[in-house]
Short mmCIF file of C-alpha atoms in Angstrom, two decimals:
data_model
loop_
_atom_site.label_atom_id
_atom_site.label_comp_id
_atom_site.label_asym_id
_atom_site.label_seq_id
_atom_site.Cartn_x
_atom_site.Cartn_y
_atom_site.Cartn_z
CA MET A 1 271.61 310.45 264.57
CA LYS A 2 274.70 308.96 263.00
CA ILE A 3 276.76 311.87 261.74
CA LEU A 4 279.93 312.16 259.67
CA VAL A 5 282.18 315.08 260.59
CA ILE A 6 284.77 315.69 257.86
CA GLY A 7 287.66 317.49 259.52
CA ALA A 8 287.21 316.34 263.12
CA SER A 9 290.63 317.48 264.31
CA GLY A 10 290.22 321.10 263.26
CA ARG A 11 289.52 323.99 265.60
CA VAL A 12 285.82 324.00 264.81
CA GLY A 13 285.66 320.27 264.07
CA SER A 14 286.87 319.19 267.50
CA ASP A 15 284.39 321.48 269.29
CA LEU A 16 281.64 320.30 266.98
CA VAL A 17 282.30 316.61 267.67
CA GLU A 18 282.31 317.25 271.43
CA GLN A 19 278.96 319.02 271.26
CA LEU A 20 277.40 316.36 269.02
CA LEU A 21 278.59 313.63 271.41
CA ALA A 22 277.16 315.61 274.35
CA ASP A 23 273.83 315.54 272.49
CA ASN A 24 274.09 311.73 272.32
CA HIS A 25 274.65 311.56 268.58
CA GLN A 26 276.83 308.86 267.07
CA VAL A 27 279.77 310.57 265.42
CA VAL A 28 282.22 309.34 262.80
CA GLY A 29 285.07 311.83 262.67
CA THR A 30 287.56 312.01 259.82
CA THR A 31 291.16 313.04 260.28
CA ARG A 32 294.54 312.31 258.73
CA GLN A 33 295.94 311.88 262.26
CA ASP A 34 296.61 308.43 263.72
CA GLU A 35 295.54 308.85 267.32
CA ILE A 36 291.89 308.54 268.27
CA LEU A 37 290.67 312.09 268.91
CA PHE A 38 287.76 311.43 271.29
CA ASN A 39 287.32 308.79 273.94
CA ASP A 40 283.59 308.11 273.72
CA ASP A 41 281.59 304.97 272.96
CA ASN A 42 279.59 306.92 270.41
CA TYR A 43 282.70 308.02 268.52
CA THR A 44 284.49 306.21 265.71
CA GLN A 45 287.18 307.53 263.45
CA LEU A 46 288.04 307.36 259.76
CA ASP A 47 291.29 308.21 257.97
CA LEU A 48 289.59 309.90 255.01
CA ASP A 49 291.82 311.41 252.34
CA ILE A 50 289.66 313.92 250.47
CA THR A 51 292.39 314.40 247.87
CA ALA A 52 291.68 310.82 246.73
CA GLU A 53 289.25 310.01 243.94
CA LYS A 54 285.56 310.55 244.61
CA ASN A 55 284.79 306.82 244.46
CA ALA A 56 287.50 306.07 247.03
CA ILE A 57 285.98 308.69 249.32
CA GLN A 58 282.51 307.31 248.76
CA SER A 59 283.52 303.74 249.59
CA GLN A 60 284.68 304.85 253.05
CA ILE A 61 281.37 306.48 254.01
CA ALA A 62 279.03 304.11 255.86
CA ASP A 63 275.55 303.52 254.49
CA ASP A 64 273.81 304.48 257.71
CA ILE A 65 275.21 308.02 257.94
CA GLU A 66 272.29 310.44 258.19
CA ALA A 67 274.01 313.81 258.05
CA VAL A 68 277.41 315.16 257.06
CA TYR A 69 279.37 318.17 258.26
CA PHE A 70 282.23 319.57 256.21
CA VAL A 71 284.48 321.50 258.59
CA ALA A 72 287.84 320.59 257.03
CA GLY A 73 290.20 323.26 255.81
CA SER A 74 293.57 323.33 254.12
CA GLY A 75 294.80 326.23 256.24
CA GLY A 76 295.94 327.89 253.02
CA LYS A 77 297.99 324.95 251.76
CA GLY A 78 296.17 322.96 249.13
CA VAL A 79 293.13 325.19 248.74
CA LEU A 80 292.37 323.71 245.32
CA GLU A 81 292.80 320.11 246.47
CA VAL A 82 291.05 320.44 249.84
CA ASP A 83 288.81 323.49 250.14
CA LEU A 84 287.49 323.27 246.58
CA HIS A 85 287.86 319.89 244.88
CA GLY A 86 288.04 317.87 248.10
CA ALA A 87 284.85 319.48 249.35
CA VAL A 88 282.99 318.98 246.08
CA LYS A 89 283.98 315.32 245.90
CA THR A 90 282.50 314.77 249.37
CA MET A 91 279.25 316.42 248.19
CA GLN A 92 279.15 314.13 245.16
CA ALA A 93 279.95 311.05 247.24
CA VAL A 94 277.30 311.90 249.84
CA GLU A 95 274.71 312.62 247.17
CA ASP A 96 275.51 309.40 245.31
CA LYS A 97 275.03 307.46 248.55
CA GLY A 98 271.55 308.93 248.94
CA ILE A 99 272.39 310.89 252.08
CA LYS A 100 270.54 314.21 251.93
CA ARG A 101 271.71 316.41 254.79
CA TYR A 102 275.00 318.27 254.25
CA ILE A 103 276.16 321.15 256.43
CA MET A 104 279.08 323.23 255.18
CA LEU A 105 281.22 325.50 257.31
CA SER A 106 282.18 328.33 255.03
CA THR A 107 283.48 331.85 255.34
CA VAL A 108 281.65 335.17 255.51
CA PHE A 109 280.78 336.58 252.04
CA SER A 110 282.00 333.45 250.25
CA LEU A 111 279.20 333.94 247.73
CA ASP A 112 279.19 337.76 247.65
CA THR A 113 282.18 338.76 245.55
CA SER A 114 281.24 342.45 245.84
CA LYS A 115 282.61 342.29 249.41
CA TRP A 116 285.98 340.92 248.40
CA ASP A 117 287.77 344.27 248.27
CA ASN A 118 287.72 344.22 252.08
CA PRO A 119 291.48 344.03 252.93
CA ALA A 120 291.00 341.10 255.31
CA ILE A 121 289.37 339.15 252.49
CA ALA A 122 291.77 340.36 249.78
CA ASP A 123 294.60 338.78 251.77
CA LEU A 124 292.77 335.45 251.58
CA LYS A 125 291.74 335.70 247.93
CA ASP A 126 292.75 332.18 246.87
CA TYR A 127 290.98 330.70 249.88
CA TYR A 128 287.88 332.76 249.10
CA ILE A 129 287.84 331.67 245.47
CA ALA A 130 288.07 328.02 246.53
CA LYS A 131 285.28 328.37 249.12
CA HIS A 132 283.20 330.35 246.60
CA TYR A 133 283.18 327.61 243.98
CA ALA A 134 282.67 324.86 246.56
CA ASP A 135 279.65 326.72 247.95
CA GLN A 136 278.40 327.47 244.43
CA TRP A 137 278.56 323.78 243.66
CA LEU A 138 276.53 322.93 246.73
CA VAL A 139 273.88 325.52 245.87
CA ASN A 140 273.70 325.14 242.10
CA ASN A 141 274.97 321.70 241.21
CA SER A 142 273.88 319.40 244.03
CA THR A 143 270.48 318.15 245.16
CA LEU A 144 271.58 317.96 248.79
CA ASP A 145 269.63 319.46 251.68
CA TYR A 146 272.46 321.81 252.43
CA THR A 147 272.98 324.55 254.95
CA ILE A 148 275.98 326.84 254.48
CA VAL A 149 277.15 328.53 257.68
CA GLN A 150 279.52 331.39 256.84
CA ALA A 151 281.59 332.33 259.87
CA GLY A 152 283.94 335.30 260.12
CA ALA A 153 287.33 335.22 261.83
CA LEU A 154 287.54 332.30 264.28
CA LYS A 155 288.76 333.20 267.77
CA GLU A 156 289.92 330.95 270.60
CA ARG A 157 287.71 332.49 273.25
CA ALA A 158 284.83 331.30 275.40
CA GLY A 159 281.50 331.19 273.61
CA THR A 160 278.60 333.35 274.73
CA GLY A 161 275.83 331.29 273.18
CA LYS A 162 274.75 334.45 271.38
CA ILE A 163 275.27 335.41 267.75
CA ALA A 164 274.23 337.85 265.05
CA ILE A 165 273.14 336.51 261.68
CA ASN A 166 273.45 338.01 258.19
CA SER A 167 275.30 341.16 259.22
CA THR A 168 276.46 343.35 256.34
CA GLU A 169 279.96 343.65 257.84
CA ALA A 170 282.26 340.77 258.69
CA GLY A 171 282.85 340.09 262.40
CA GLU A 172 284.57 337.72 264.78
CA ASN A 173 283.34 334.44 266.18
CA ALA A 174 284.09 332.40 269.25
CA ILE A 175 284.84 328.93 267.88
CA GLU A 176 282.54 327.37 270.48
CA ASP A 177 279.62 329.45 269.17
CA VAL A 178 280.32 328.42 265.59
CA ALA A 179 280.24 324.78 266.66
CA ALA A 180 277.01 325.36 268.61
CA THR A 181 275.45 327.02 265.58
CA LEU A 182 276.42 324.09 263.37
CA VAL A 183 274.76 321.77 265.89
CA ALA A 184 271.66 323.97 266.04
CA VAL A 185 271.01 323.83 262.29
CA LEU A 186 271.23 320.02 262.12
CA ASN A 187 267.52 319.36 262.59
CA ALA A 188 266.21 322.85 261.85
CA ASP A 189 264.23 322.23 258.65
CA ASN A 190 264.00 325.98 258.04
CA THR A 191 267.75 325.99 257.37
CA ASN A 192 267.50 323.57 254.43
CA LYS A 193 268.87 325.18 251.25
CA GLN A 194 269.86 328.23 253.29
CA VAL A 195 273.08 330.22 253.38
CA PHE A 196 273.76 332.62 256.24
CA ASN A 197 276.65 334.42 257.83
CA MET A 198 277.27 334.63 261.57
CA GLN A 199 279.35 336.46 264.14
CA ASN A 200 279.34 337.24 267.85
CA GLY A 201 276.08 338.97 268.73
CA ASP A 202 273.19 339.43 271.10
CA THR A 203 270.69 336.77 270.04
CA ALA A 204 270.58 333.30 271.55
CA ILE A 205 271.71 330.79 268.91
CA SER A 206 268.43 328.85 268.93
CA ASP A 207 266.42 332.07 268.50
CA ALA A 208 268.67 333.28 265.72
CA ILE A 209 268.34 329.99 263.85
CA ALA A 210 264.57 329.86 264.36
CA LYS A 211 264.21 333.26 262.68
CA LEU A 212 266.02 332.24 259.50
CA MET B 1 283.09 339.24 212.80
CA LYS B 2 284.35 341.32 215.67
CA ILE B 3 286.06 338.95 218.07
CA LEU B 4 287.54 339.32 221.54
CA VAL B 5 290.60 337.18 222.22
CA ILE B 6 291.34 337.03 225.96
CA GLY B 7 295.02 336.19 226.28
CA ALA B 8 296.31 337.45 222.92
CA SER B 9 299.99 337.34 223.88
CA GLY B 10 300.02 333.68 224.82
CA ARG B 11 301.46 330.89 222.73
CA VAL B 12 298.09 329.85 221.35
CA GLY B 13 296.60 333.36 221.60
CA SER B 14 299.15 334.98 219.30
CA ASP B 15 298.74 332.27 216.65
CA LEU B 16 294.97 332.52 216.99
CA VAL B 17 294.93 336.28 216.49
CA GLU B 18 297.14 335.98 213.40
CA GLN B 19 294.84 333.39 211.86
CA LEU B 20 291.69 335.38 212.66
CA LEU B 21 293.21 338.50 211.11
CA ALA B 22 294.20 336.46 208.04
CA ASP B 23 290.51 335.52 207.77
CA ASN B 24 289.64 339.25 207.76
CA HIS B 25 288.01 339.26 211.17
CA GLN B 26 288.24 342.31 213.40
CA VAL B 27 290.12 341.28 216.52
CA VAL B 28 290.34 342.88 219.95
CA GLY B 29 293.20 341.21 221.79
CA THR B 30 293.66 341.45 225.55
CA THR B 31 297.06 341.43 227.19
CA ARG B 32 298.74 342.88 230.27
CA GLN B 33 301.67 343.93 228.05
CA ASP B 34 302.09 347.54 226.93
CA GLU B 35 303.32 347.16 223.36
CA ILE B 36 300.83 346.58 220.58
CA LEU B 37 301.13 342.92 219.64
CA PHE B 38 299.93 342.99 216.02
CA ASN B 39 300.33 345.62 213.37
CA ASP B 40 297.07 345.31 211.47
CA ASP B 41 294.23 347.74 210.78
CA ASN B 42 291.74 345.15 211.98
CA TYR B 43 293.48 344.73 215.33
CA THR B 44 292.93 346.71 218.51
CA GLN B 45 294.19 345.95 221.97
CA LEU B 46 292.83 346.05 225.49
CA ASP B 47 294.66 345.94 228.82
CA LEU B 48 292.15 343.64 230.50
CA ASP B 49 292.86 342.55 234.07
CA ILE B 50 290.77 339.43 234.64
CA THR B 51 291.66 339.46 238.34
CA ALA B 52 289.54 342.64 238.62
CA GLU B 53 285.87 342.57 239.58
CA LYS B 54 283.45 341.15 237.06
CA ASN B 55 281.78 344.53 236.48
CA ALA B 56 285.15 346.15 235.75
CA ILE B 57 285.85 343.42 233.21
CA GLN B 58 282.41 343.81 231.68
CA SER B 59 282.75 347.58 231.27
CA GLN B 60 285.84 347.07 229.10
CA ILE B 61 284.15 344.73 226.61
CA ALA B 62 282.69 346.56 223.59
CA ASP B 63 279.00 346.12 222.83
CA ASP B 64 279.61 344.99 219.27
CA ILE B 65 281.76 341.97 220.11
CA GLU B 66 280.19 338.91 218.49
CA ALA B 67 282.36 336.09 219.80
CA VAL B 68 284.89 335.58 222.59
CA TYR B 69 287.88 333.28 222.88
CA PHE B 70 289.41 332.51 226.25
CA VAL B 71 293.00 331.42 225.62
CA ALA B 72 294.60 333.05 228.68
CA GLY B 73 296.52 330.99 231.19
CA SER B 74 298.31 331.66 234.43
CA GLY B 75 301.19 329.35 233.55
CA GLY B 76 300.81 327.80 237.00
CA LYS B 77 300.99 331.07 238.94
CA GLY B 78 297.58 332.31 239.99
CA VAL B 79 295.52 329.34 238.86
CA LEU B 80 292.68 330.30 241.18
CA GLU B 81 292.70 333.98 240.17
CA VAL B 82 293.23 333.45 236.43
CA ASP B 83 292.39 329.96 235.21
CA LEU B 84 289.34 329.56 237.45
CA HIS B 85 287.84 332.78 238.81
CA GLY B 86 289.21 335.03 236.05
CA ALA B 87 287.77 332.75 233.40
CA VAL B 88 284.36 332.48 235.09
CA LYS B 89 284.11 336.26 235.48
CA THR B 90 284.67 336.66 231.73
CA MET B 91 281.86 334.15 231.09
CA GLN B 92 279.54 336.09 233.40
CA ALA B 93 280.51 339.43 231.84
CA VAL B 94 280.02 338.13 228.30
CA GLU B 95 276.70 336.56 229.19
CA ASP B 96 275.48 339.72 230.92
CA LYS B 97 276.36 341.71 227.81
CA GLY B 98 274.18 339.44 225.70
CA ILE B 99 277.07 338.01 223.70
CA LYS B 100 276.38 334.33 223.06
CA ARG B 101 279.43 332.74 221.48
CA TYR B 102 282.23 331.75 223.86
CA ILE B 103 285.09 329.45 222.89
CA MET B 104 287.28 328.09 225.68
CA LEU B 105 290.74 326.63 225.23
CA SER B 106 291.00 323.97 227.90
CA THR B 107 293.10 320.95 228.60
CA VAL B 108 292.60 317.30 227.73
CA PHE B 109 290.39 315.44 230.26
CA SER B 110 289.59 318.62 232.20
CA LEU B 111 286.11 317.23 232.81
CA ASP B 112 287.04 313.55 233.17
CA THR B 113 288.56 313.21 236.62
CA SER B 114 288.90 309.43 236.16
CA LYS B 115 291.90 310.20 233.89
CA TRP B 116 293.69 312.31 236.45
CA ASP B 117 295.91 309.53 237.81
CA ASN B 118 297.93 309.87 234.58
CA PRO B 119 301.33 311.08 235.91
CA ALA B 120 301.49 313.97 233.41
CA ILE B 121 298.16 315.22 234.76
CA ALA B 122 298.91 314.45 238.42
CA ASP B 123 301.86 316.86 238.17
CA LEU B 124 299.43 319.58 237.08
CA LYS B 125 296.68 318.80 239.60
CA ASP B 126 296.01 322.36 240.75
CA TYR B 127 295.84 323.57 237.15
CA TYR B 128 293.47 320.71 236.29
CA ILE B 129 291.19 321.48 239.21
CA ALA B 130 291.01 325.14 238.17
CA LYS B 131 290.26 324.29 234.53
CA HIS B 132 287.76 321.64 235.65
CA TYR B 133 285.62 324.06 237.61
CA ALA B 134 285.89 326.78 234.97
CA ASP B 135 284.72 324.32 232.31
CA GLN B 136 282.01 323.00 234.64
CA TRP B 137 280.75 326.55 235.08
CA LEU B 138 280.57 327.06 231.34
CA VAL B 139 278.67 323.81 230.82
CA ASN B 140 276.38 323.84 233.85
CA ASN B 141 276.02 327.42 235.01
CA SER B 142 276.09 329.57 231.88
CA THR B 143 273.66 329.99 229.01
CA LEU B 144 276.46 330.74 226.55
CA ASP B 145 276.85 329.02 223.19
CA TYR B 146 280.14 327.54 224.28
CA THR B 147 282.63 325.24 222.68
CA ILE B 148 285.37 323.77 224.86
CA VAL B 149 288.47 322.69 222.96
CA GLN B 150 290.65 320.49 225.15
CA ALA B 151 294.18 320.35 223.83
CA GLY B 152 296.97 318.12 225.11
CA ALA B 153 300.58 319.22 225.53
CA LEU B 154 301.32 322.28 223.37
CA LYS B 155 304.42 322.00 221.20
CA GLU B 156 306.30 324.67 219.28
CA ARG B 157 306.38 322.83 215.99
CA ALA B 158 304.94 323.41 212.53
CA GLY B 159 301.29 322.52 212.21
CA THR B 160 300.13 319.78 209.87
CA GLY B 161 296.53 320.92 209.49
CA LYS B 162 295.51 317.45 210.65
CA ILE B 163 294.21 316.38 214.04
CA ALA B 164 292.53 313.55 215.92
CA ILE B 165 289.48 314.29 218.04
CA ASN B 166 288.23 312.65 221.25
CA SER B 167 291.08 310.19 221.64
CA THR B 168 291.02 308.15 224.84
CA GLU B 169 294.70 308.86 225.50
CA ALA B 170 296.27 312.30 225.82
CA GLY B 171 298.57 313.40 222.99
CA GLU B 172 300.62 316.33 221.76
CA ASN B 173 299.53 319.27 219.66
CA ALA B 174 301.30 321.67 217.34
CA ILE B 175 300.25 325.09 218.63
CA GLU B 176 299.43 326.20 215.10
CA ASP B 177 296.92 323.35 214.76
CA VAL B 178 295.27 324.24 218.06
CA ALA B 179 294.83 327.81 216.83
CA ALA B 180 293.47 326.58 213.50
CA THR B 181 291.00 324.33 215.31
CA LEU B 182 289.83 327.23 217.46
CA VAL B 183 289.26 329.23 214.27
CA ALA B 184 287.44 326.32 212.61
CA VAL B 185 284.85 326.00 215.40
CA LEU B 186 283.95 329.71 215.35
CA ASN B 187 281.06 329.43 212.91
CA ALA B 188 280.52 325.68 213.10
CA ASP B 189 277.06 325.50 214.65
CA ASN B 190 277.49 321.79 215.32
CA THR B 191 280.13 322.69 217.92
CA ASN B 192 277.71 324.73 220.05
CA LYS B 193 277.50 323.27 223.57
CA GLN B 194 280.18 320.77 222.65
CA VAL B 195 283.31 319.68 224.47
CA PHE B 196 286.02 317.76 222.63
CA ASN B 197 289.67 316.91 223.01
CA MET B 198 292.23 317.15 220.24
CA GLN B 199 295.77 316.14 219.37
CA ASN B 200 297.98 315.69 216.32
CA GLY B 201 296.32 313.26 213.95
CA ASP B 202 295.40 312.26 210.42
CA THR B 203 292.14 314.08 209.74
CA ALA B 204 291.98 317.51 208.16
CA ILE B 205 290.81 320.00 210.79
CA SER B 206 287.71 321.04 208.84
CA ASP B 207 286.68 317.41 208.34
CA ALA B 208 287.29 316.56 212.00
CA ILE B 209 285.16 319.52 213.12
CA ALA B 210 282.40 318.72 210.64
CA LYS B 211 282.09 315.21 212.11
CA LEU B 212 281.51 316.42 215.67
#
């Protein structure tokens, strides 16, 4: 497939692109950085500014893109411009182009405000509000075939290939496993219009996704 | 009527409460300030924290409230917590209580992102994004009988009682006229589910509202 990865230079984004390329997908990665991030014949790169107008974003997305990942993040600076409005504009642009598949990397309990008194979340309140309304838009205001993958704290450690899904408490994630989970949902039709949270666990990723 | 004014100590809020009291309405004003803002038998006051959970907000709203104004504003600090998420939680609380009428003070072109390259708006981008998604929620995700009044720059000058509605360029507003316009839409059924912008103009407020 030809896949657009919005946020290809991020911690999850770079792992995700590597895994998609390993699966022989064609990947268009977006980044604000100048240097080419991956040296692979199946990789091309786009300087996509998601703070630009929606039509400017849309004009940069190729017609033959078949699926889109949103794995960009403001890192706390520009949550309104990037994590909320930037994300929604990409949804609108993708939808207006007739592309159906949209996979969003979000954060655990983004849609469950009753969990937001957790101190770890309370410290990230603005980020959570931004992700909340972006995810709400995807669920309630778009016609996209979305999947929202809500990961907990991202850790730079080796993946295990095993996760737990829809835990009631937030947990940690190896970044490699988050990327592998994002790859696993791509063609899993049972994940269309689904939202789930994930963390390190005991179930092989493919089994966990199949049970959704 | 018994009316809840969220943000009673603000520049528009205080004028609005005065005008509603002058019309013999019962007014419950919310503010984070301790002192009682208005000395009137028809006025009571509530210390409503809209950064609290939605259920906490809801429990503070009396059952016999018949209409709600949202005229609170973060003033640029806490746009996500106040102007976006705080506002949406009040919509959800009001809706869950079965109150139908909800009047939102918003900002000119909050829903028309094609106007956002105007320098005056570009300087307020975060505020605009927050108001945009709050207004979007009201229009697309609530069942409230809303009216969204989008005022341009608020000026501390005497009102004229005359306005222009739905201009294609942003303009200034005497605060007193914004408050009078908010009062005028209260029982104007033709303003249900309507969004309009306003500025100083040549048409008497009641005539301008009647033509909507």
